[in-house]
Amino acid sequence: MRFISIITMLVVVSPATGAQSRATRPHAQTKQPAATQTSNQSLPIRRVILYSNGIAYFERCAVVSGHAEINLPFKQSQVDDVLKSMLVLDLGRGRIVTVSYNSSAPPSARLNEIPFSISAATDGEKGEDGDDERSNASGLAGVLRQLQGARVVVASANRTAQGAILTIEERKSQLEANKPPVVKQSLVVASEGGEISSFDLAEIRSIKLLDEVARNDINDFADASASARRRDAKTISITTDGAGERELMVSYTVAAPIWKTTYRTVIDASGKAFFQGWAIVDNVGNEDWTDVQLSLVSGTPVSFIQPIQQPLYRYRPVIPIPEDLALEPQVYEPGTGYNMGGGDPAIGGSVAGGVGMGDGSGGGYGSSSGIAKGALPASSLTGPTTSLSDAIKSEDVGIKTAATGSEIGDLFEYRIEQPVTVARNRSALIPILQTNMEAERVSIYNEAARRDRPMSGLRLKNTSPLTLEGGSLTVLDGDAYAGEALIERLKPGEERFISFAVDLAMLITARSNADRQPAFLARVVNGVFQAHYFQTETKTYTITNQTDKPRALYIEHPIRRDWSLAPGIAKPVEKTASVYRFRLEIKPRETVEFPITERRALMDSYAISNITPKEIEMFVSRRYIDEATRASLEKILEIKSKIAAVDAQMKEADREAAEIAADQSRLRENIKALSEKSEARQLISLYITKAQEQETRLEQLAIERRQSSNERARFQTELDEAIRALTLDRKLE
C-alpha cells in the first residue's frame, strides 16, 4: 500500500470538476487576483412543479458573490433534458461566464487519448507476462517509467535531488536460498549539472513534478478514471462573474414519476359529503427537497427526449489533392445581391404560473376511534370517544382547501400553500383539498355492468374552486368503510356519478319486446315507391325496493345508433355520449315497471318499373295510395303488358329465324353431298327451291322484327314518361 500513498503525491487536484483540456487548464502555480477568486457555492432547490405527463420543473436560487462556480450533479439519463431546457439568470451586476459539463465520450476513448496509463493491479498481483510482481504500468515504478525525461524534485529521508528521470533500475538479490529473489527498484535522476543520483523507491518520501504537461497528463487520467468509475454521474458547472452579492437563478426540466391523486369522502344522511384530497409525490433524485414551493400541474404538455449530450460528428467526403497544383485564377461574374438574412434573433420567454406563499399548517384533519356510536356503553370506553361522523361536523376540524389552483392555458395547476419537505428516495402524501361538498345517495343501474342489482353510489358535485384530477376514492358511510371508486377529472361546478358498492337492497330485471309500426309516409322518388315505417323496441325494467326506505334510482339506458326515444315516454334527466339517464323515486317495498321505447325509421322500396298487380293491391289495401295513383299504376301495368307482348313477338321471330338458319345449313350440306351424283339433280333442284323460299321468309321476319322493335321503343318511351309523371308524397294516419 506504500505505492498507493506515493502516487497520490503526484496528483494535483483542480478545483474545477469535469474534463478540461490541457490547452486551457491554468498553470498550477498561477494564482488568481483576490477579487476574482473562485468560490464553490450551493444552489438549493426553491421550487418544484410536477406534471402529470412525467416531467418535473426545478427552480434553484441562491445569493452568490464575486466569481462563483456552481456544480449541479445529475444522472446520465437526465442530462439531455437539462441541456435542452436549462435557463440561467444572473439577476445582479454579473454575467454568466460558461456552463460546462464533463465529457460524454466513453471513458475508454478518453483514456486512449491520454499518453499515460496506470494499471489497476495492486501489490502482490502479477502482470500479464506472469514474471513481474505487478505489470509495468502499475505502482510507482510503472508511473515513473512513463514519465521518463520529466523534471522532478525527489525527496527521501536524508537527501533531496532535482533533475530529469532517466530510468527505473531493477536489481535482484538472493537473501535466502529456499526463497525467490527479492527485486529492488531504484529511481535514477540526472541533474542539470550532470550529477546522476539513484533513490530506492521504498525510501522515497515524495516526488514533485516540475513539468506542467506531465501534471496535466496525470490529472486527465485521474479525471477519466473517475468518470469510468461513476458511469451514471454527470456534473454541470455554472460559472458566473460579477461584483458584490446578487441572486443567481437556474431552472430546468427532467423526467420524473407522475404525481397521483387519492381522495376520501365521508357521507351522512343529510346529503353532505366531507371530502379530502391528497397528492402522492415521489422524490427519486439525489437531493432532498427542503421547504420547496411545490406545484402540481394536470395536463399533457408536449415533451420529448433528444440525445444532445453525446458529441456528434457529421460525415465529410475526403477530396484528394490534385497532382497538378498550378491552377489558373478564376474570375466570377458579380451577383445580384441576394439577401441572406441577418441580425441577431431576439431572445425572450416567460415562465407561466405562480406559487402560493401561504403558511397554512394543513393540520387538524380529524380522526376516529374506529368504534361506532352505541357499540359499547359510554362507561366502558377509554380515551377519545368522538366518532368520525361527529368529528367532521365539528368547527375545529379545520375544513378548508389546502391548495389553490388556477388555469394555465389547457393545464391546471395546484399550488401547495405551505412549503414542502421530501427527503431523497422518499415519497409523500401532500394535502391538496379538504372541504364539504354536495352529494346525494343514489343507486345506479346499467344492465351491461350488472344484470340484476344496481350499484350504490353518489351524485357528487364539485363545489370547490379546484379541478380534481382523476384518482381513487375511498368512501366512508358514517363511521364505517363503505367501498372504493375511481373518479375521473372533475372541474368546479361539475357533477359526477360515483359507485362504490353493489346495492343488495334493490332487485331489477329487464325484458325486451320488438314490433313494427304501420307506415307513416308513402312517396315515389326517382321511380321508386317508398313506404316509410318505424321499427320499435321496448325494454321494460321491473324494479323492486326491498327496504323500508325510499330510494333514488338512476337507470342508464344505452344509446344506439339510428335509434331514438319514442314520443310519449318519460324523458331522461340527462344524456351522455353513450347512455340516457332516467331518474326514478322508488317507495319502500314498492315494485315498479318502467318501460323505455325506442324506434328507428325503416322503409320498404319497390321499383315502379317492376311493379306487379299484387303489389298494387297491397298498396290499396294498406291505403298507401289514392285512386288517382292507382289509375296511374294500372296504366303503367297496361303499357308493361304491351311491351311484354311485343317482346314475345320478337322472341318468336328470333326463334323462327334461328330454325330457318339451322335448316339452311343442313340443305347446303345435302346439296354438296349430292352434287357428285348425276342421278341426284332432281333432288338438288328441290333443295334449292326450298332454300329460296326460306330466304324470302327471313327477309319478311327481318321486316317484322324492325317493326316490333320500333313499337317496343315507342311503348318504352310511353312507359318512361308515365313513371316520370307519377308523383306521390302522402302522409299516412
XYZ file of C-alpha atoms in Angstrom, residues 246-698:
453
model
C -26.509 39.077 -6.368
C -29.170 36.476 -6.996
C -28.489 33.536 -9.322
C -31.433 31.540 -10.683
C -31.311 28.255 -12.604
C -34.320 26.316 -13.936
C -34.606 23.091 -15.947
C -36.837 20.080 -16.570
C -36.081 16.392 -16.109
C -38.048 13.175 -16.254
C -39.835 12.352 -13.000
C -42.506 9.958 -11.741
C -46.028 11.199 -12.390
C -47.858 12.530 -9.368
C -51.026 10.726 -8.304
C -54.183 11.786 -6.527
C -56.254 9.899 -3.997
C -59.402 11.025 -2.209
C -61.554 10.162 0.818
C -65.151 11.138 1.423
C -67.414 10.685 4.432
C -71.141 10.811 3.653
C -74.036 11.337 6.036
C -77.789 11.062 5.811
C -78.251 14.781 5.151
C -76.605 14.603 1.754
C -73.355 16.281 2.769
C -70.003 14.793 1.903
C -66.825 15.592 3.780
C -64.164 15.466 1.068
C -60.411 15.180 1.478
C -57.852 15.014 -1.344
C -54.191 14.047 -1.283
C -51.429 14.142 -3.874
C -48.715 11.473 -3.854
C -45.314 12.756 -4.978
C -42.018 10.867 -5.297
C -38.546 12.344 -4.875
C -36.273 9.934 -6.734
C -33.421 12.427 -7.134
C -30.121 12.632 -5.310
C -31.059 15.720 -3.310
C -33.587 16.475 -0.568
C -36.458 18.861 -1.215
C -36.271 21.133 1.801
C -39.033 23.731 2.233
C -39.659 23.915 -1.519
C -42.602 25.626 -3.171
C -44.460 22.694 -4.706
C -46.961 22.886 -7.571
C -48.775 20.029 -9.278
C -49.923 20.524 -12.860
C -52.641 18.477 -14.511
C -52.411 18.182 -18.279
C -50.289 16.764 -21.051
C -47.761 19.264 -22.424
C -45.625 18.020 -25.315
C -42.271 16.671 -24.167
C -39.591 14.591 -25.844
C -36.013 13.373 -25.425
C -33.283 14.460 -27.821
C -29.781 12.967 -27.413
C -27.743 16.180 -27.485
C -25.128 15.448 -24.798
C -23.198 12.993 -26.976
C -20.652 14.571 -29.340
C -21.985 14.324 -32.889
C -19.822 14.197 -35.998
C -21.114 14.809 -39.495
C -19.667 12.844 -42.382
C -17.459 14.858 -44.706
C -16.209 13.494 -48.025
C -12.480 13.076 -48.478
C -11.265 15.004 -51.564
C -7.804 14.004 -52.811
C -5.319 16.737 -53.599
C -4.776 17.017 -57.348
C -1.289 16.263 -58.573
C -1.048 19.475 -60.641
C -1.400 22.419 -58.272
C -0.585 25.066 -60.905
C -4.130 26.354 -61.065
C -5.248 29.361 -63.048
C -7.082 32.083 -61.077
C -10.828 32.089 -61.571
C -12.929 35.148 -62.386
C -16.628 35.173 -61.416
C -19.485 37.366 -62.563
C -20.986 39.745 -59.951
C -24.066 38.550 -58.037
C -27.467 40.178 -57.768
C -27.280 40.918 -54.023
C -29.396 38.032 -52.733
C -30.483 38.780 -49.157
C -29.133 36.050 -46.913
C -30.871 37.451 -43.798
C -29.121 38.821 -40.778
C -29.376 40.271 -37.352
C -29.327 38.510 -34.025
C -32.569 36.716 -33.189
C -34.448 38.128 -30.264
C -34.282 36.072 -27.153
C -37.313 36.050 -24.936
C -39.690 33.899 -22.962
C -41.524 33.632 -19.743
C -42.414 31.087 -17.117
C -46.151 30.800 -16.529
C -47.803 30.189 -13.190
C -47.132 31.285 -9.661
C -46.703 29.708 -6.282
C -48.753 30.466 -3.228
C -46.735 31.557 -0.208
C -49.327 30.790 2.450
C -48.264 29.457 5.827
C -51.176 27.086 6.428
C -50.153 24.129 8.517
C -52.542 21.715 6.834
C -53.171 20.033 10.144
C -56.332 19.164 12.007
C -57.814 16.716 9.565
C -59.785 14.818 12.193
C -59.525 11.245 13.452
C -61.767 8.419 14.576
C -61.511 5.868 17.294
C -62.806 3.203 14.940
C -65.735 2.338 17.309
C -69.249 3.014 16.035
C -71.528 5.060 18.241
C -73.526 2.909 20.551
C -71.280 -0.129 20.126
C -70.306 -0.099 23.827
C -71.701 1.651 26.896
C -70.156 5.055 27.425
C -68.752 3.965 30.771
C -66.680 1.173 29.167
C -64.956 3.470 26.642
C -61.481 4.768 27.359
C -59.668 7.587 25.600
C -61.294 9.815 22.950
C -64.925 8.899 22.252
C -65.690 11.206 19.300
C -66.909 9.273 16.271
C -65.843 10.093 12.742
C -69.294 11.276 11.710
C -69.336 13.722 14.655
C -65.745 14.800 14.092
C -66.329 16.072 10.565
C -69.229 18.224 11.788
C -67.066 19.979 14.348
C -65.923 23.537 13.623
C -62.463 22.579 14.920
C -61.853 20.078 12.137
C -60.243 22.804 10.040
C -62.214 22.185 6.868
C -60.501 24.262 4.220
C -58.840 23.916 0.861
C -55.146 23.146 1.415
C -54.115 24.190 -2.089
C -55.027 26.934 -4.509
C -55.457 26.382 -8.214
C -55.511 28.238 -11.492
C -55.871 27.515 -15.184
C -52.650 27.753 -17.239
C -53.857 27.505 -20.814
C -55.106 23.943 -21.175
C -53.377 22.937 -17.933
C -54.486 23.229 -14.326
C -52.031 23.996 -11.531
C -52.345 23.094 -7.853
C -50.177 25.358 -5.730
C -49.444 23.945 -2.299
C -49.670 26.858 0.117
C -47.189 25.676 2.732
C -43.535 24.754 1.986
C -42.945 21.044 1.455
C -40.031 18.885 2.536
C -39.435 15.459 0.956
C -36.173 13.618 1.538
C -34.442 11.975 -1.395
C -35.655 8.500 -2.324
C -38.795 9.149 -0.286
C -42.440 9.694 -1.219
C -45.004 11.872 0.487
C -48.746 12.494 0.640
C -49.436 16.194 0.215
C -52.873 17.540 1.257
C -54.471 19.480 -1.600
C -58.136 19.648 -0.614
C -60.359 19.441 2.460
C -63.910 20.719 2.264
C -67.601 19.841 2.330
C -69.271 19.001 -0.985
C -72.808 18.411 -2.155
C -73.692 14.747 -2.568
C -76.820 12.633 -2.991
C -77.114 8.942 -2.182
C -78.319 7.144 -5.290
C -78.499 3.730 -6.871
C -77.207 3.384 -10.425
C -78.296 0.582 -12.744
C -76.657 -0.342 -16.029
C -77.690 -3.685 -17.460
C -74.367 -4.108 -19.269
C -72.476 -3.836 -15.957
C -74.786 -5.887 -13.696
C -77.938 -7.711 -14.742
C -79.925 -7.917 -11.515
C -78.561 -5.438 -8.960
C -77.770 -1.735 -9.177
C -74.685 -0.111 -7.671
C -74.724 2.042 -4.577
C -73.206 5.408 -5.278
C -73.186 9.162 -5.012
C -74.094 12.002 -7.279
C -71.189 14.253 -6.299
C -70.912 17.941 -7.169
C -67.518 19.625 -7.036
C -68.226 22.767 -5.048
C -64.535 23.549 -4.573
C -62.610 26.001 -6.780
C -60.169 23.252 -7.814
C -60.219 20.899 -10.757
C -59.948 17.425 -9.258
C -57.529 15.181 -11.103
C -58.637 11.579 -11.595
C -57.740 9.058 -8.912
C -59.024 6.588 -6.372
C -61.766 7.457 -3.886
C -62.393 5.725 -0.580
C -65.943 6.142 0.734
C -66.818 6.096 4.420
C -70.500 5.884 5.286
C -70.957 7.480 8.674
C -68.420 5.720 10.870
C -67.638 2.722 8.657
C -65.917 1.830 5.422
C -68.392 1.597 2.535
C -66.295 0.916 -0.575
C -63.959 2.373 -3.131
C -64.310 4.001 -6.530
C -62.392 5.669 -9.306
C -63.106 9.300 -10.041
C -62.335 10.957 -13.364
C -61.247 14.550 -13.815
C -63.865 16.821 -12.240
C -63.995 20.563 -12.873
C -65.504 23.096 -10.450
C -69.310 23.004 -10.524
C -69.359 19.713 -12.442
C -71.378 16.726 -11.214
C -70.357 13.100 -11.489
C -71.767 9.711 -10.525
C -69.556 7.581 -8.305
C -70.390 3.957 -7.460
C -68.602 2.134 -4.674
C -70.650 -0.995 -3.756
C -73.369 -3.362 -5.001
C -76.834 -2.340 -3.831
C -78.256 -5.556 -2.402
C -81.484 -3.825 -1.319
C -82.863 -3.436 -4.856
C -83.689 -6.067 -7.465
C -84.048 -5.167 -11.164
C -84.984 -7.302 -14.178
C -85.260 -6.226 -17.813
C -87.162 -7.719 -20.753
C -87.353 -6.576 -24.391
C -90.152 -6.635 -26.977
C -89.808 -5.685 -30.679
C -92.626 -4.552 -33.015
C -93.255 -2.921 -36.398
C -95.435 0.148 -36.613
C -97.739 0.904 -39.604
C -96.282 3.017 -42.395
C -96.493 6.734 -41.762
C -95.358 8.025 -45.151
C -95.689 6.872 -48.771
C -93.790 8.562 -51.551
C -92.374 7.999 -55.007
C -88.801 9.165 -55.556
C -86.891 8.643 -58.820
C -89.084 5.791 -59.981
C -89.069 4.016 -56.615
C -92.137 3.603 -54.422
C -91.211 4.021 -50.729
C -93.241 3.008 -47.699
C -91.696 4.511 -44.521
C -92.407 2.964 -41.125
C -90.940 2.701 -37.595
C -89.488 -0.378 -36.015
C -89.934 -0.164 -32.244
C -88.309 -1.933 -29.351
C -89.489 -1.619 -25.775
C -87.344 -2.545 -22.803
C -89.284 -2.814 -19.554
C -87.375 -2.551 -16.288
C -89.040 -4.130 -13.268
C -87.682 -2.570 -10.055
C -88.295 -3.859 -6.540
C -87.290 -1.886 -3.448
C -86.704 -4.479 -0.730
C -86.146 -1.975 2.090
C -88.293 0.243 4.283
C -86.663 3.419 2.937
C -87.329 5.323 -0.285
C -84.610 5.036 -2.877
C -83.431 7.297 -5.698
C -82.584 5.193 -8.736
C -80.854 6.211 -11.959
C -81.256 3.844 -14.896
C -78.592 4.095 -17.574
C -80.124 3.038 -20.868
C -77.715 2.604 -23.806
C -77.816 4.960 -26.777
C -77.861 3.014 -30.036
C -77.037 4.281 -33.485
C -80.077 5.130 -35.672
C -82.422 4.637 -32.703
C -84.249 7.421 -30.852
C -86.634 7.585 -27.935
C -90.245 7.187 -28.939
C -92.624 10.074 -28.187
C -94.840 9.781 -25.156
C -92.336 8.128 -22.793
C -90.731 9.696 -19.734
C -87.874 11.987 -20.665
C -84.352 11.274 -19.354
C -82.900 13.720 -16.857
C -79.641 13.787 -18.779
C -77.842 12.292 -21.712
C -74.182 11.292 -22.065
C -72.223 10.160 -25.087
C -73.289 6.546 -24.550
C -76.371 6.399 -22.263
C -79.644 8.074 -21.346
C -80.169 8.552 -17.611
C -83.673 8.219 -16.157
C -84.381 9.102 -12.546
C -86.994 7.192 -10.534
C -88.161 7.571 -6.958
C -88.946 4.115 -5.591
C -91.087 3.974 -2.479
C -90.429 1.483 0.355
C -91.362 -2.113 -0.548
C -92.628 -0.971 -3.946
C -92.370 -2.791 -7.285
C -92.400 -0.552 -10.359
C -92.373 -1.303 -14.071
C -90.612 1.311 -16.156
C -90.810 0.892 -19.960
C -88.436 2.655 -22.369
C -89.495 2.549 -26.018
C -87.114 3.297 -28.853
C -87.738 3.417 -32.547
C -85.837 3.658 -35.791
C -87.099 4.642 -39.222
C -87.039 1.998 -41.949
C -88.651 1.727 -45.377
C -89.798 -0.812 -47.946
C -88.926 0.120 -51.527
C -90.430 -1.095 -54.830
C -89.151 -0.216 -58.308
C -92.082 1.191 -60.335
C -90.715 -0.403 -63.487
C -91.050 -3.821 -61.830
C -94.412 -3.222 -60.107
C -96.885 -6.129 -60.104
C -100.701 -6.225 -59.822
C -100.357 -7.988 -56.484
C -98.226 -5.171 -55.083
C -100.729 -2.569 -56.317
C -103.491 -4.428 -54.498
C -101.319 -4.418 -51.343
C -100.793 -0.657 -51.649
C -104.544 -0.188 -51.945
C -105.338 -2.470 -49.012
C -102.825 -0.662 -46.782
C -104.095 2.710 -48.011
C -100.669 3.738 -49.237
C -102.176 5.212 -52.468
C -105.301 7.008 -53.613
C -107.442 6.274 -56.709
C -105.501 8.628 -58.960
C -102.237 6.950 -58.081
C -103.889 3.584 -58.545
C -105.035 4.553 -62.040
C -101.531 5.732 -62.905
C -100.020 2.481 -61.673
C -102.575 0.430 -63.649
C -101.754 2.442 -66.787
C -98.122 1.613 -66.201
C -99.093 -2.051 -65.915
C -101.004 -1.806 -69.223
C -98.019 -0.340 -71.027
C -95.804 -3.008 -69.483
C -98.157 -5.703 -70.830
C -97.930 -4.219 -74.341
C -94.161 -4.236 -74.085
C -94.314 -7.826 -72.924
C -96.473 -8.790 -75.962
C -94.042 -7.117 -78.351
C -91.149 -8.845 -76.603
C -92.950 -12.176 -77.125
C -93.423 -11.465 -80.870
C -89.777 -10.540 -81.239
C -88.758 -13.643 -79.375
C -90.916 -15.827 -81.613
C -89.454 -14.203 -84.747
C -85.969 -14.769 -83.455
C -86.796 -18.412 -82.764
C -88.185 -18.946 -86.293
C -85.177 -17.231 -87.891
C -82.846 -19.451 -85.889
C -84.689 -22.602 -87.075
C -84.500 -21.464 -90.733
C -80.799 -20.776 -90.389
C -80.231 -24.260 -88.994
C -82.320 -25.846 -91.790
C -80.404 -23.916 -94.459
C -77.149 -25.183 -93.078
C -78.450 -28.744 -93.393
C -79.649 -28.107 -97.003
C -76.213 -26.750 -98.023
C -74.542 -29.868 -96.720
C -77.004 -32.145 -98.601
C -76.559 -30.221 -101.849
C -72.805 -30.503 -101.546
C -73.037 -34.259 -100.999
C -75.452 -34.867 -103.921
C -73.609 -32.657 -106.433
C -71.227 -35.506 -107.268
C -74.051 -37.835 -108.390
C -75.799 -37.274 -111.787
C -78.970 -39.049 -110.770
C -79.470 -36.589 -107.795
C -80.086 -33.485 -109.910
C -83.845 -33.532 -109.340
C -83.364 -33.680 -105.550
C -80.821 -30.889 -105.627
C -83.289 -28.715 -107.534
C -85.895 -29.372 -104.846
C -83.459 -28.290 -102.082
C -82.601 -25.108 -103.921
C -86.257 -24.182 -104.292
C -86.838 -24.701 -100.591
C -83.829 -22.583 -99.706
C -85.153 -19.739 -101.840
C -88.481 -19.884 -100.018
C -86.667 -19.708 -96.688
C -84.695 -16.659 -97.773
C -87.949 -14.921 -98.617
C -89.279 -15.762 -95.127
C -86.129 -14.489 -93.476
